[in-house]
Coordinates of C-alpha atoms in Angstrom, one line a residue:
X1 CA -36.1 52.1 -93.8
X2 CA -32.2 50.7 -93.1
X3 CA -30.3 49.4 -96.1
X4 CA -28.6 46.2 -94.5
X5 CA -25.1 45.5 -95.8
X6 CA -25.1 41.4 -94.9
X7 CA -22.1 39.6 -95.6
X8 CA -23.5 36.3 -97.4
X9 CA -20.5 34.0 -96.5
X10 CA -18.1 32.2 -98.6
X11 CA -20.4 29.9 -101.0
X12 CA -22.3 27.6 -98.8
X13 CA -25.7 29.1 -98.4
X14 CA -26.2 27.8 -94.5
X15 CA -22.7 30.0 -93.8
X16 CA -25.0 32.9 -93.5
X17 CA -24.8 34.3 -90.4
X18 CA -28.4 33.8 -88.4
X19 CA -28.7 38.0 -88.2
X20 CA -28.0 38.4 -91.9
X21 CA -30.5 35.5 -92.8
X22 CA -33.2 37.7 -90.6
X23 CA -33.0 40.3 -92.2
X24 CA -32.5 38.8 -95.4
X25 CA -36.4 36.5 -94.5
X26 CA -37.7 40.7 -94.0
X27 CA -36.7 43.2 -96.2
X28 CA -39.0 43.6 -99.4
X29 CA -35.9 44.7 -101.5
X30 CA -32.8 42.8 -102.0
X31 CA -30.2 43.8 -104.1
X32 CA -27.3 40.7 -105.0
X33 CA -24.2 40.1 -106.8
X34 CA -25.2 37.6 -108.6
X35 CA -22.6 35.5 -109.5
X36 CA -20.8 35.4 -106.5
X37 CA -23.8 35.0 -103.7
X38 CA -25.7 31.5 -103.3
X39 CA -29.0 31.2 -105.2
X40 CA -30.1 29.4 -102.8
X41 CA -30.3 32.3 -100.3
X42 CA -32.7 33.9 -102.4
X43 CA -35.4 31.7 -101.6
X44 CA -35.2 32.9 -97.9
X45 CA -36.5 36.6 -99.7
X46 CA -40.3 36.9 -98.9
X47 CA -42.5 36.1 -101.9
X48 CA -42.9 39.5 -103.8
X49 CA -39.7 40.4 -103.1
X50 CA -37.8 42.8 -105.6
X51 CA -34.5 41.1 -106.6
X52 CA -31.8 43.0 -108.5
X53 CA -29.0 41.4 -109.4
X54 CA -26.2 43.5 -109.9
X55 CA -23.5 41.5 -111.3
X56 CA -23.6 44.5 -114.2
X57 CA -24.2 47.3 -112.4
X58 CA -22.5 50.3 -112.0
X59 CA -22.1 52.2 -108.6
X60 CA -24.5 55.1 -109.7
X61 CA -27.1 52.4 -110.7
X62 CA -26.9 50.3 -107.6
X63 CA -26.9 54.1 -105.4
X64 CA -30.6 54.7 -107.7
X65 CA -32.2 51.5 -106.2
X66 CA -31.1 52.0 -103.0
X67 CA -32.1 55.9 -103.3
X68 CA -35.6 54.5 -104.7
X69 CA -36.0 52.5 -102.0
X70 CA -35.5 54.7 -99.1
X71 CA -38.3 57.4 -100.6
X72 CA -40.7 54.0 -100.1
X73 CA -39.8 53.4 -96.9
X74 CA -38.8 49.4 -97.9
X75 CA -35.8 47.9 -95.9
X76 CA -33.6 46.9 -98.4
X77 CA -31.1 43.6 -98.2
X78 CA -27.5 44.5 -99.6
X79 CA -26.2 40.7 -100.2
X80 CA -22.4 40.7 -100.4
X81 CA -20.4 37.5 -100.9
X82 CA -18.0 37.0 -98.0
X83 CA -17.5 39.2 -95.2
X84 CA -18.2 43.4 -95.8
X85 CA -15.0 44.7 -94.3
X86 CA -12.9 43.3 -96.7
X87 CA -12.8 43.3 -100.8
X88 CA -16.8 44.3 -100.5
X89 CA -16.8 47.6 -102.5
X90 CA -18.8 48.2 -99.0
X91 CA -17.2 51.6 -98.1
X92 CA -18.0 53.7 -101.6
X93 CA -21.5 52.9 -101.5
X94 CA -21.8 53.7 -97.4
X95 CA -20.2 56.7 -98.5
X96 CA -22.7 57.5 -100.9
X97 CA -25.4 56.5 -98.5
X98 CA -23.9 59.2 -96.1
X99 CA -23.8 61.9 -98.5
X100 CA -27.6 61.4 -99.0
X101 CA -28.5 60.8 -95.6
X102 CA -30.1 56.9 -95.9
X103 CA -29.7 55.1 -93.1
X104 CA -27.9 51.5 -93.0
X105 CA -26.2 48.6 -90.9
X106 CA -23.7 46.2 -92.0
X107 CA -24.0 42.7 -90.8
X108 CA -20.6 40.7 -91.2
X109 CA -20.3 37.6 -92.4
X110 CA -18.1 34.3 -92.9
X111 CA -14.9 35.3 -95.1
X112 CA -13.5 34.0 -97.8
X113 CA -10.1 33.6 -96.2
X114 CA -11.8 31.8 -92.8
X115 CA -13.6 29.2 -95.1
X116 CA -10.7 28.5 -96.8
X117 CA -8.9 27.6 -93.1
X118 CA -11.1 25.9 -92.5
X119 CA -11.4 23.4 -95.9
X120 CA -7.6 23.3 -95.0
X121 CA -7.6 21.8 -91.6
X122 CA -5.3 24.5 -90.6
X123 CA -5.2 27.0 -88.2
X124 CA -3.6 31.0 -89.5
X125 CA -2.2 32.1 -86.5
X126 CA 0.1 29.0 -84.6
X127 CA 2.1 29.6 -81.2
X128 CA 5.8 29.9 -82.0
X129 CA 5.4 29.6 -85.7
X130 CA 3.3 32.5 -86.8
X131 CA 1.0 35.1 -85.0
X132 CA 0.2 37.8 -87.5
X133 CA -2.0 37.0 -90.6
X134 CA -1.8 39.8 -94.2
X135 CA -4.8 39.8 -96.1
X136 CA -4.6 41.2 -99.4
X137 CA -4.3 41.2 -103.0
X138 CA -2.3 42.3 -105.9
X139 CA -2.7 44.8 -109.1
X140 CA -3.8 43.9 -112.3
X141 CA -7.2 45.3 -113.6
X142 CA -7.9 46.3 -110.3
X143 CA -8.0 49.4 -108.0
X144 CA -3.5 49.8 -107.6
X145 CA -2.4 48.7 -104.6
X146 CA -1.1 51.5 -102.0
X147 CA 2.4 52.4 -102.0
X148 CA 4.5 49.7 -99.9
X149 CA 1.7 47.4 -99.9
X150 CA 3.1 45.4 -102.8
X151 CA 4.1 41.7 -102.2
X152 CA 7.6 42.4 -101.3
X153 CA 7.5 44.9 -98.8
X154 CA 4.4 42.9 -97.2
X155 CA 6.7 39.3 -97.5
X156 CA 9.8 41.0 -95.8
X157 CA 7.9 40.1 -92.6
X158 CA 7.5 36.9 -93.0
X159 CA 3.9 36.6 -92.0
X160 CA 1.2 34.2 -93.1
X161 CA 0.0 35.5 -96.4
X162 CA -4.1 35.2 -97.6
X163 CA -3.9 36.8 -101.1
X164 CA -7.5 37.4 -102.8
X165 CA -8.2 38.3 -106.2
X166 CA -4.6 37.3 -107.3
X167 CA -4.7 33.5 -108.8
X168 CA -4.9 35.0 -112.3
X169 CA -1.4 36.1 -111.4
X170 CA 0.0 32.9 -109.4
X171 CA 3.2 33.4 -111.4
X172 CA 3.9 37.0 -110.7
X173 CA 2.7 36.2 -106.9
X174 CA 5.2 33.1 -107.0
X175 CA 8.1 35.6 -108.2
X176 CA 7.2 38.2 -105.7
X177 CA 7.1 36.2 -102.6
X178 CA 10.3 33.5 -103.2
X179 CA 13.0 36.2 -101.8
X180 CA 11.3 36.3 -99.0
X181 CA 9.8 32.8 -98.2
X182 CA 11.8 30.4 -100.2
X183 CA 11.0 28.0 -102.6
X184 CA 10.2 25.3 -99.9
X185 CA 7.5 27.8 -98.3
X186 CA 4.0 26.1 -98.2
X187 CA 1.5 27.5 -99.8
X188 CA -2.3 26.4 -100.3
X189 CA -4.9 27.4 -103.0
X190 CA -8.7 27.5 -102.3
X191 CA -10.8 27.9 -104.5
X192 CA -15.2 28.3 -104.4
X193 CA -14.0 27.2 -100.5
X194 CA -17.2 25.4 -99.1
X195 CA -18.7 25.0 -101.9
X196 CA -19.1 21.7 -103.2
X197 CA -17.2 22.2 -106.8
X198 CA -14.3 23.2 -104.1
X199 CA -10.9 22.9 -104.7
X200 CA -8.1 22.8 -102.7
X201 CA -4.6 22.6 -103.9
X202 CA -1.3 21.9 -101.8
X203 CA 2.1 22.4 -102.7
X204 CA 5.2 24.8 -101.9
X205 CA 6.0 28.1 -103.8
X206 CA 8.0 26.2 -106.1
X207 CA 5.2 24.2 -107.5
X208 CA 2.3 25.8 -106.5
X209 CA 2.0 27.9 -110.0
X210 CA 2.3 24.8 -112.3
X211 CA -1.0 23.0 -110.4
X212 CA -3.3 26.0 -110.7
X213 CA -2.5 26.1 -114.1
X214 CA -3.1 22.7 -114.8
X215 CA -6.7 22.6 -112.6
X216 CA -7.4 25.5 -114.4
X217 CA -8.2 28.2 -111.5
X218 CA -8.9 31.3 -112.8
X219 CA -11.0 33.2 -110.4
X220 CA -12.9 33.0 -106.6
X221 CA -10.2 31.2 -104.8
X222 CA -7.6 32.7 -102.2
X223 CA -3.9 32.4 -101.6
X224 CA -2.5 31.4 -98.2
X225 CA 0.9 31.2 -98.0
X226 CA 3.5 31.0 -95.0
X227 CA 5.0 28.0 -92.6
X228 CA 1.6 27.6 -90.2
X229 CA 0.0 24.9 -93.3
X230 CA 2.5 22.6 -92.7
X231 CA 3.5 22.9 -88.8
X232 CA 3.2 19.9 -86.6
X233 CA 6.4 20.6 -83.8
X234 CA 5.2 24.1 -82.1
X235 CA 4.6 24.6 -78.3
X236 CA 0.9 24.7 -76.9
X237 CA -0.8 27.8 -76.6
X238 CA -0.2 29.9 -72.9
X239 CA -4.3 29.4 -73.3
X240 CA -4.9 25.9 -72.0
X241 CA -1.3 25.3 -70.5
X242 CA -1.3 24.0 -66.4
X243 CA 0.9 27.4 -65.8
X244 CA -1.7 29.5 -66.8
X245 CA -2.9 31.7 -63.3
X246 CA -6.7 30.7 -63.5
X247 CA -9.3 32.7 -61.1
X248 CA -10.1 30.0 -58.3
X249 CA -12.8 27.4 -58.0
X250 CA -16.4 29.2 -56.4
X251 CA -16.8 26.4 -55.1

């Protein structure tokens, strides 16, 4: 048996990825968080299927169903929301997996910060304006962040920000990042991105904080923060440009 770890996408049920949704149509376990992935993806489970849901589950009680279902022999479908290499809780359970030798495969998936470009209209990573994107998130009743991975050190460089799991704190993030970007820095909340209760919210660091208090955003959206949302004047990429050395007609 494998235990797949399949990245379920941001929200919408058809961003699964067609791999994930495969194995997702085979495996006669399937283990969910349930109020982040899609109900609708259930109903791709084959009928009999044993569905857990474990919103309130523990690690050492998620590691027992996947333990039970390996003595079975039954493939077992790990639904995560997003993508697994980032914010998944992916890596302690793998780890537990390897320390009891059950075999597994992760399958990636749309991210939340991808979907959230994409509601936007806006690509991260803009020629001449900004080429490096930071994902990540702040402290509150969270894992602590790293040392030197707090929001000052990581705006020195200017970068395009994608902050997850950090609207509860819009105000501290606001604080943290206006030395570095300014208060005219554009900044762009998404939140349940591609689903259709999504909101999207536009404003600059200076104004940002009072509009997410006022729709009320408390939870599932992401940050993105940096000059890229608002470019228009920036050269075209070296990709497509006339100058470009291309390898010469076969013909």
């Amino acid at each position: 048996m494998t235990v797949y770890f399949i990245g379920a996408g941001p929200g919408a049920a058809d961003l699964i990825t067609l791999r994930g949704l495969r194995r997702l149509q085979s495996a006669p376990v399937c283990l969910y968080a349930g109020s982040l992935v899609p109900r609708e993806l259930l109903d791709a489970c084959p009928v009999g299927t044993r569905l857990v849901d474990t919103a309130n589950l523990t690690l050492d009680e998620i590691v027992v169903e996947l333990l039970a279902a390996h003595r079975a022999g039954l493939d077992v479908a790990r639904l995560h929301s997003g993508d697994p290499s980032v914010f998944s809780a992916v890596a302690e359970q793998m780890r537990r997996l390897d320390e009891l030798g059950v075999p597994y495969e992760v399958v990636p998936g749309v991210p939340a910060f991808a979907a959230a470009a994409a509601s936007l209209g806006r690509e991260l990573t803009v020629p001449g304006v900004g080429q490096t994107v930071i994902l990540t998130r702040t402290s509150q009743r969270a894992t602590p962040m790293p040392e030197g991975e707090d929001l000052k050190t990581l705006g020195a460089s200017g970068a395009t920000m994608v902050l997850h799991l950090a609207v509860q704190r819009i105000d501290a993030v606001v604080a943290e990042l206006l030395p570095s970007y300014g208060p005219d820095c554009p900044v762009a909340v998404v939140a349940w991105a591609s689903r259709p209760d999504e909101v999207i919210l536009r404003g600059t660091l200076a104004d940002i904080a009072g509009q997410v208090h006022e729709a009320g955003i408390r939870r599932t959206a992401v940050i993105v923060v940096g000059p890229v949302l608002s470019a228009t004047q920036f050269p075209d990429s070296h990709l497509y440009s006339s100058d470009r050395a291309r390898p010469c007609d076969a013909s």
